[in-house]
Amino acid sequence: MATNNSYVFNGQVISIDFSINNGSYKTVAGTDASANWVPASATVAFTPLTPTHGNLQWGKNTIQFMPTQGAWTAQSLTFEISGSANPQSQFQIYLFWESSTQFSVEVLLNGQVIYSGNQTQAVAVHR
Amino acid sequence: MDLTCPLFVVLCLSGLASPVEAVTACGSVDPATPSQVFNAQVIDLVLQVNSGTQVRVAGTGPMLGWQPTLSAIAFDPLCQRRGNLRWGENTVDVFPVDGTAAPSRFVFSIPASMNVQTQFQLYVAWIDTTRFKLLVLADGLLLAVVNPS
């Protein structure tokens, strides 16, 4: 049973290509002042009962991301989704540009922060 | 205040106005730059910037695709009016609309090197119980992750 009600949000100007758990890359557009900096979003699915490349799952999840332009190597970040998360949970993954090649990620479960960090320092704040 | 304005130049030369006084006079023209506060979770919040007027930010949820809702604030480093962000130390108080929870207070600094036309985005995210965290972005670039003080 898949719920396609999880989202990746992009809060900065650069369009981002991202991949969840070695799935196909998707693009989430950038935003800017003309859009009042409202973050753009792309949908992802949470399918803990039938783990699938490209979908979120219980346990370790990896998100790879890179700007759509340029020759950057994809950055990778791993975070945990508790096995007690309801299969109908909805996740929000926020991508923020921190500096040059550094991005920061906030993972929310139904609006509550469960993971916070960047490529070098992912910290679980709630399980 | 347009420093190249001929009238201003005349006033300066005549001693009737000094540049410092003119810049900080802040009359009817508001030099503040639009900024935004985003609420990424379900509870309606009240936000207060630098002891200014309270600003309400609605919650979001699955019906909105978890799109964070926004309310307008401003960056006003020249006039430094209450309610607006400024260079240096800023204090933001956040509390739920409902209930009697005490405000979460966030203190962060905006460098004085920030362009006066910078637009700031403040993201409020819920940690647990009545605790929130604040992410401060400047033109989409993450400036600070702030925990309540």
Short mmCIF file of C-alpha atoms in Angstrom, two decimals:
data_model
loop_
_atom_site.label_atom_id
_atom_site.label_comp_id
_atom_site.label_asym_id
_atom_site.label_seq_id
_atom_site.Cartn_x
_atom_site.Cartn_y
_atom_site.Cartn_z
CA MET A 1 0.00 0.00 0.00
CA ALA A 2 1.61 3.23 -1.13
CA THR A 3 0.81 6.67 0.14
CA ASN A 4 2.04 9.31 -2.28
CA ASN A 5 1.50 12.03 0.25
CA SER A 6 5.06 12.64 1.27
CA TYR A 7 7.02 15.49 -0.18
CA VAL A 8 10.47 16.88 -0.82
CA PHE A 9 10.49 20.67 -0.40
CA ASN A 10 13.13 22.95 -1.91
CA GLY A 11 13.47 26.28 -0.09
CA GLN A 12 16.16 27.92 -2.21
CA VAL A 13 16.80 29.13 -5.74
CA ILE A 14 18.55 26.17 -7.33
CA SER A 15 16.53 23.31 -8.84
CA ILE A 16 17.55 20.02 -7.27
CA ASP A 17 17.61 16.47 -8.63
CA PHE A 18 17.08 13.91 -5.89
CA SER A 19 16.86 10.16 -5.53
CA ILE A 20 15.32 8.22 -2.64
CA ASN A 21 16.81 4.83 -1.82
CA ASN A 22 18.52 4.40 -5.19
CA GLY A 23 15.36 5.11 -7.13
CA SER A 24 14.96 7.21 -10.26
CA TYR A 25 15.98 10.84 -9.96
CA LYS A 26 13.22 13.40 -9.64
CA THR A 27 13.49 17.16 -9.90
CA VAL A 28 12.21 19.69 -7.40
CA ALA A 29 12.24 23.25 -8.69
CA GLY A 30 13.87 26.17 -6.94
CA THR A 31 11.99 29.16 -5.60
CA ASP A 32 12.72 32.87 -5.22
CA ALA A 33 11.32 36.25 -4.33
CA SER A 34 8.82 36.25 -7.20
CA ALA A 35 7.14 33.28 -5.49
CA ASN A 36 7.51 34.83 -2.04
CA TRP A 37 10.09 32.16 -1.38
CA VAL A 38 7.34 29.56 -1.04
CA PRO A 39 9.20 26.24 -1.35
CA ALA A 40 8.46 24.08 -4.38
CA SER A 41 7.69 20.43 -3.80
CA ALA A 42 7.90 17.02 -5.43
CA THR A 43 5.99 13.96 -4.25
CA VAL A 44 7.51 10.80 -2.84
CA ALA A 45 5.85 7.69 -1.45
CA PHE A 46 6.19 5.86 1.86
CA THR A 47 5.81 2.13 1.26
CA PRO A 48 7.05 0.39 4.40
CA LEU A 49 5.12 -2.81 3.72
CA THR A 50 6.59 -3.26 0.24
CA PRO A 51 10.02 -1.61 0.26
CA THR A 52 10.80 -0.28 -3.20
CA HIS A 53 13.63 1.69 -4.74
CA GLY A 54 12.53 5.30 -4.91
CA ASN A 55 10.17 5.12 -1.93
CA LEU A 56 10.65 5.80 1.75
CA GLN A 57 10.67 2.82 4.09
CA TRP A 58 11.08 1.84 7.71
CA GLY A 59 14.66 1.91 8.93
CA LYS A 60 17.52 3.51 7.00
CA ASN A 61 16.67 5.77 4.10
CA THR A 62 19.14 7.48 1.82
CA ILE A 63 18.51 10.62 -0.15
CA GLN A 64 20.95 11.64 -2.88
CA PHE A 65 20.68 15.13 -4.30
CA MET A 66 22.52 17.57 -6.52
CA PRO A 67 21.81 20.80 -8.38
CA THR A 68 20.27 20.25 -11.81
CA GLN A 69 23.01 22.35 -13.36
CA GLY A 70 26.76 22.08 -13.13
CA ALA A 71 29.11 19.16 -12.62
CA TRP A 72 28.58 18.50 -8.93
CA THR A 73 28.83 14.99 -7.55
CA ALA A 74 25.60 13.90 -5.89
CA GLN A 75 25.56 14.39 -2.13
CA SER A 76 24.14 11.66 0.04
CA LEU A 77 22.46 11.68 3.42
CA THR A 78 21.01 8.82 5.47
CA PHE A 79 18.25 9.12 8.05
CA GLU A 80 16.11 6.68 10.00
CA ILE A 81 12.36 6.20 9.99
CA SER A 82 11.23 4.37 13.08
CA GLY A 83 9.63 0.98 12.61
CA SER A 84 6.76 2.26 14.74
CA ALA A 85 5.81 4.90 12.16
CA ASN A 86 2.28 4.30 10.95
CA PRO A 87 2.25 3.02 7.34
CA GLN A 88 0.01 5.98 6.51
CA SER A 89 2.47 8.51 7.89
CA GLN A 90 3.32 11.45 5.69
CA PHE A 91 6.85 12.78 5.51
CA GLN A 92 8.19 16.17 4.55
CA ILE A 93 11.84 16.41 3.56
CA TYR A 94 13.12 19.98 3.42
CA LEU A 95 16.30 20.77 1.48
CA PHE A 96 18.10 24.00 2.34
CA TRP A 97 21.26 25.38 0.76
CA GLU A 98 23.84 26.05 3.44
CA SER A 99 26.97 27.04 1.54
CA SER A 100 28.73 26.33 -1.76
CA THR A 101 28.35 22.53 -1.86
CA GLN A 102 26.71 22.04 1.52
CA PHE A 103 23.02 21.33 1.97
CA SER A 104 20.99 20.95 5.12
CA VAL A 105 18.09 18.53 5.44
CA GLU A 106 15.14 18.54 7.82
CA VAL A 107 12.90 15.47 7.86
CA LEU A 108 9.42 15.86 9.34
CA LEU A 109 6.82 13.22 10.12
CA ASN A 110 3.33 14.70 9.91
CA GLY A 111 4.89 18.09 10.63
CA GLN A 112 7.16 16.97 13.47
CA VAL A 113 10.93 17.05 13.09
CA ILE A 114 12.46 13.56 13.27
CA TYR A 115 15.84 14.18 11.63
CA SER A 116 18.05 17.18 11.15
CA GLY A 117 21.47 17.57 9.60
CA ASN A 118 23.66 17.92 6.60
CA GLN A 119 25.85 15.59 4.62
CA THR A 120 28.45 15.35 7.35
CA GLN A 121 26.39 15.56 10.48
CA ALA A 122 22.97 13.94 10.45
CA VAL A 123 21.45 14.01 13.94
CA ALA A 124 18.38 12.12 15.08
CA VAL A 125 16.24 14.39 17.20
CA HIS A 126 13.28 12.12 17.62
CA ARG A 127 12.54 8.48 17.07
CA MET B 1 16.24 58.94 1.93
CA ASP B 2 17.87 59.49 -1.43
CA LEU B 3 21.34 60.84 -0.66
CA THR B 4 21.67 62.13 -4.20
CA CYS B 5 18.54 64.18 -3.90
CA PRO B 6 19.47 67.83 -4.57
CA LEU B 7 17.25 69.04 -1.77
CA PHE B 8 19.00 66.74 0.68
CA VAL B 9 22.40 67.96 -0.47
CA VAL B 10 21.31 71.55 0.02
CA LEU B 11 19.99 70.79 3.48
CA CYS B 12 23.26 69.11 4.42
CA LEU B 13 25.38 71.98 3.14
CA SER B 14 23.22 74.46 4.99
CA GLY B 15 23.53 72.47 8.21
CA LEU B 16 19.80 71.99 8.41
CA ALA B 17 20.14 68.18 8.09
CA SER B 18 22.96 65.77 8.79
CA PRO B 19 23.37 62.47 6.92
CA VAL B 20 23.03 60.42 10.12
CA GLU B 21 19.89 62.25 11.17
CA ALA B 22 18.40 61.97 7.70
CA VAL B 23 18.98 58.20 7.42
CA THR B 24 17.56 57.42 10.83
CA ALA B 25 14.67 59.88 10.66
CA CYS B 26 12.52 57.27 8.93
CA GLY B 27 9.57 59.31 7.94
CA SER B 28 6.68 58.19 5.85
CA VAL B 29 8.77 56.26 3.34
CA ASP B 30 9.24 52.71 4.60
CA PRO B 31 12.52 51.15 3.43
CA ALA B 32 11.64 47.70 4.88
CA THR B 33 12.15 44.65 2.65
CA PRO B 34 9.48 41.93 2.55
CA SER B 35 10.31 38.71 4.35
CA GLN B 36 8.30 35.63 5.25
CA VAL B 37 7.61 33.30 8.15
CA PHE B 38 6.63 29.73 7.24
CA ASN B 39 4.73 27.31 9.46
CA ALA B 40 5.56 23.70 8.56
CA GLN B 41 3.30 21.93 11.04
CA VAL B 42 -0.37 21.57 11.94
CA ILE B 43 -0.86 24.01 14.81
CA ASP B 44 -1.72 27.66 14.19
CA LEU B 45 1.01 29.79 15.68
CA VAL B 46 1.49 33.32 16.90
CA LEU B 47 4.83 34.93 16.17
CA GLN B 48 6.29 38.12 17.59
CA VAL B 49 9.41 39.68 16.09
CA ASN B 50 11.47 42.08 18.19
CA SER B 51 8.60 42.95 20.54
CA GLY B 52 6.37 43.96 17.69
CA THR B 53 2.76 43.24 16.81
CA GLN B 54 1.81 39.58 17.00
CA VAL B 55 1.55 37.82 13.65
CA ARG B 56 -0.61 34.74 13.21
CA VAL B 57 0.57 31.92 10.95
CA ALA B 58 -1.89 29.17 10.11
CA GLY B 59 -0.94 25.52 10.41
CA THR B 60 -0.71 23.20 7.43
CA GLY B 61 -1.54 19.54 6.92
CA PRO B 62 -2.28 16.80 4.41
CA MET B 63 -5.17 18.72 2.83
CA LEU B 64 -2.62 21.37 1.80
CA GLY B 65 -0.02 18.84 0.72
CA TRP B 66 1.92 19.86 3.80
CA GLN B 67 2.80 23.06 1.98
CA PRO B 68 4.05 25.42 4.71
CA THR B 69 1.77 28.42 5.15
CA LEU B 70 3.28 31.86 5.24
CA SER B 71 2.74 35.24 6.81
CA ALA B 72 4.55 38.41 5.90
CA ILE B 73 7.17 40.10 8.03
CA ALA B 74 9.86 42.58 7.07
CA PHE B 75 13.58 43.29 7.26
CA ASP B 76 14.10 46.89 8.28
CA PRO B 77 17.74 47.43 9.26
CA LEU B 78 17.75 51.17 8.61
CA CYS B 79 14.72 52.18 10.66
CA GLN B 80 14.71 49.20 13.06
CA ARG B 81 11.01 49.42 13.82
CA ARG B 82 9.57 47.00 16.32
CA GLY B 83 8.11 43.96 14.63
CA ASN B 84 10.75 43.94 11.90
CA LEU B 85 14.00 42.06 11.55
CA ARG B 86 17.19 44.10 11.86
CA TRP B 87 20.94 43.90 11.74
CA GLY B 88 22.45 42.38 14.86
CA GLU B 89 20.48 40.54 17.48
CA ASN B 90 16.88 39.58 16.76
CA THR B 91 14.37 38.00 19.12
CA VAL B 92 11.44 35.95 17.85
CA ASP B 93 8.79 34.55 20.20
CA VAL B 94 6.58 31.69 19.01
CA PHE B 95 3.62 30.06 20.72
CA PRO B 96 0.56 28.02 19.74
CA VAL B 97 -2.68 29.93 19.22
CA ASP B 98 -4.54 27.51 21.47
CA GLY B 99 -3.65 26.58 25.02
CA THR B 100 -1.50 28.26 27.63
CA ALA B 101 1.99 27.19 26.58
CA ALA B 102 4.69 29.75 27.27
CA PRO B 103 6.36 31.23 24.16
CA SER B 104 9.48 29.62 22.72
CA ARG B 105 12.04 32.40 22.41
CA PHE B 106 14.59 32.37 19.59
CA VAL B 107 17.56 34.69 19.52
CA PHE B 108 19.76 34.96 16.44
CA SER B 109 22.01 37.47 14.77
CA ILE B 110 21.81 38.96 11.28
CA PRO B 111 25.22 40.20 10.14
CA ALA B 112 25.53 43.89 9.49
CA SER B 113 27.00 42.96 6.12
CA MET B 114 23.58 41.76 4.92
CA ASN B 115 22.27 43.84 2.07
CA VAL B 116 19.33 46.01 3.13
CA GLN B 117 17.27 44.38 0.38
CA THR B 118 17.84 40.84 1.63
CA GLN B 119 14.66 38.82 2.08
CA PHE B 120 14.53 36.46 5.04
CA GLN B 121 12.55 33.26 5.45
CA LEU B 122 11.86 32.00 8.97
CA TYR B 123 10.73 28.37 9.05
CA VAL B 124 9.05 27.18 12.27
CA ALA B 125 9.09 23.42 12.79
CA TRP B 126 7.69 21.43 15.71
CA ILE B 127 10.07 19.28 17.74
CA ASP B 128 7.83 17.90 20.52
CA THR B 129 5.32 18.96 23.19
CA THR B 130 5.39 22.74 22.92
CA ARG B 131 8.95 23.04 21.63
CA PHE B 132 9.74 24.42 18.21
CA LYS B 133 12.87 25.11 16.21
CA LEU B 134 13.53 28.00 13.87
CA LEU B 135 15.45 27.96 10.62
CA VAL B 136 16.57 31.33 9.32
CA LEU B 137 17.28 31.74 5.61
CA ALA B 138 18.54 34.78 3.74
CA ASP B 139 17.43 34.76 0.09
CA GLY B 140 17.13 31.00 0.33
CA LEU B 141 20.53 30.46 1.94
CA LEU B 142 20.46 28.86 5.38
CA LEU B 143 21.80 31.38 7.85
CA ALA B 144 21.06 29.72 11.19
CA VAL B 145 19.26 26.84 12.86
CA VAL B 146 17.99 28.19 16.16
CA ASN B 147 16.82 26.23 19.16
CA PRO B 148 14.71 27.93 21.81
CA SER B 149 16.71 29.76 24.44
#
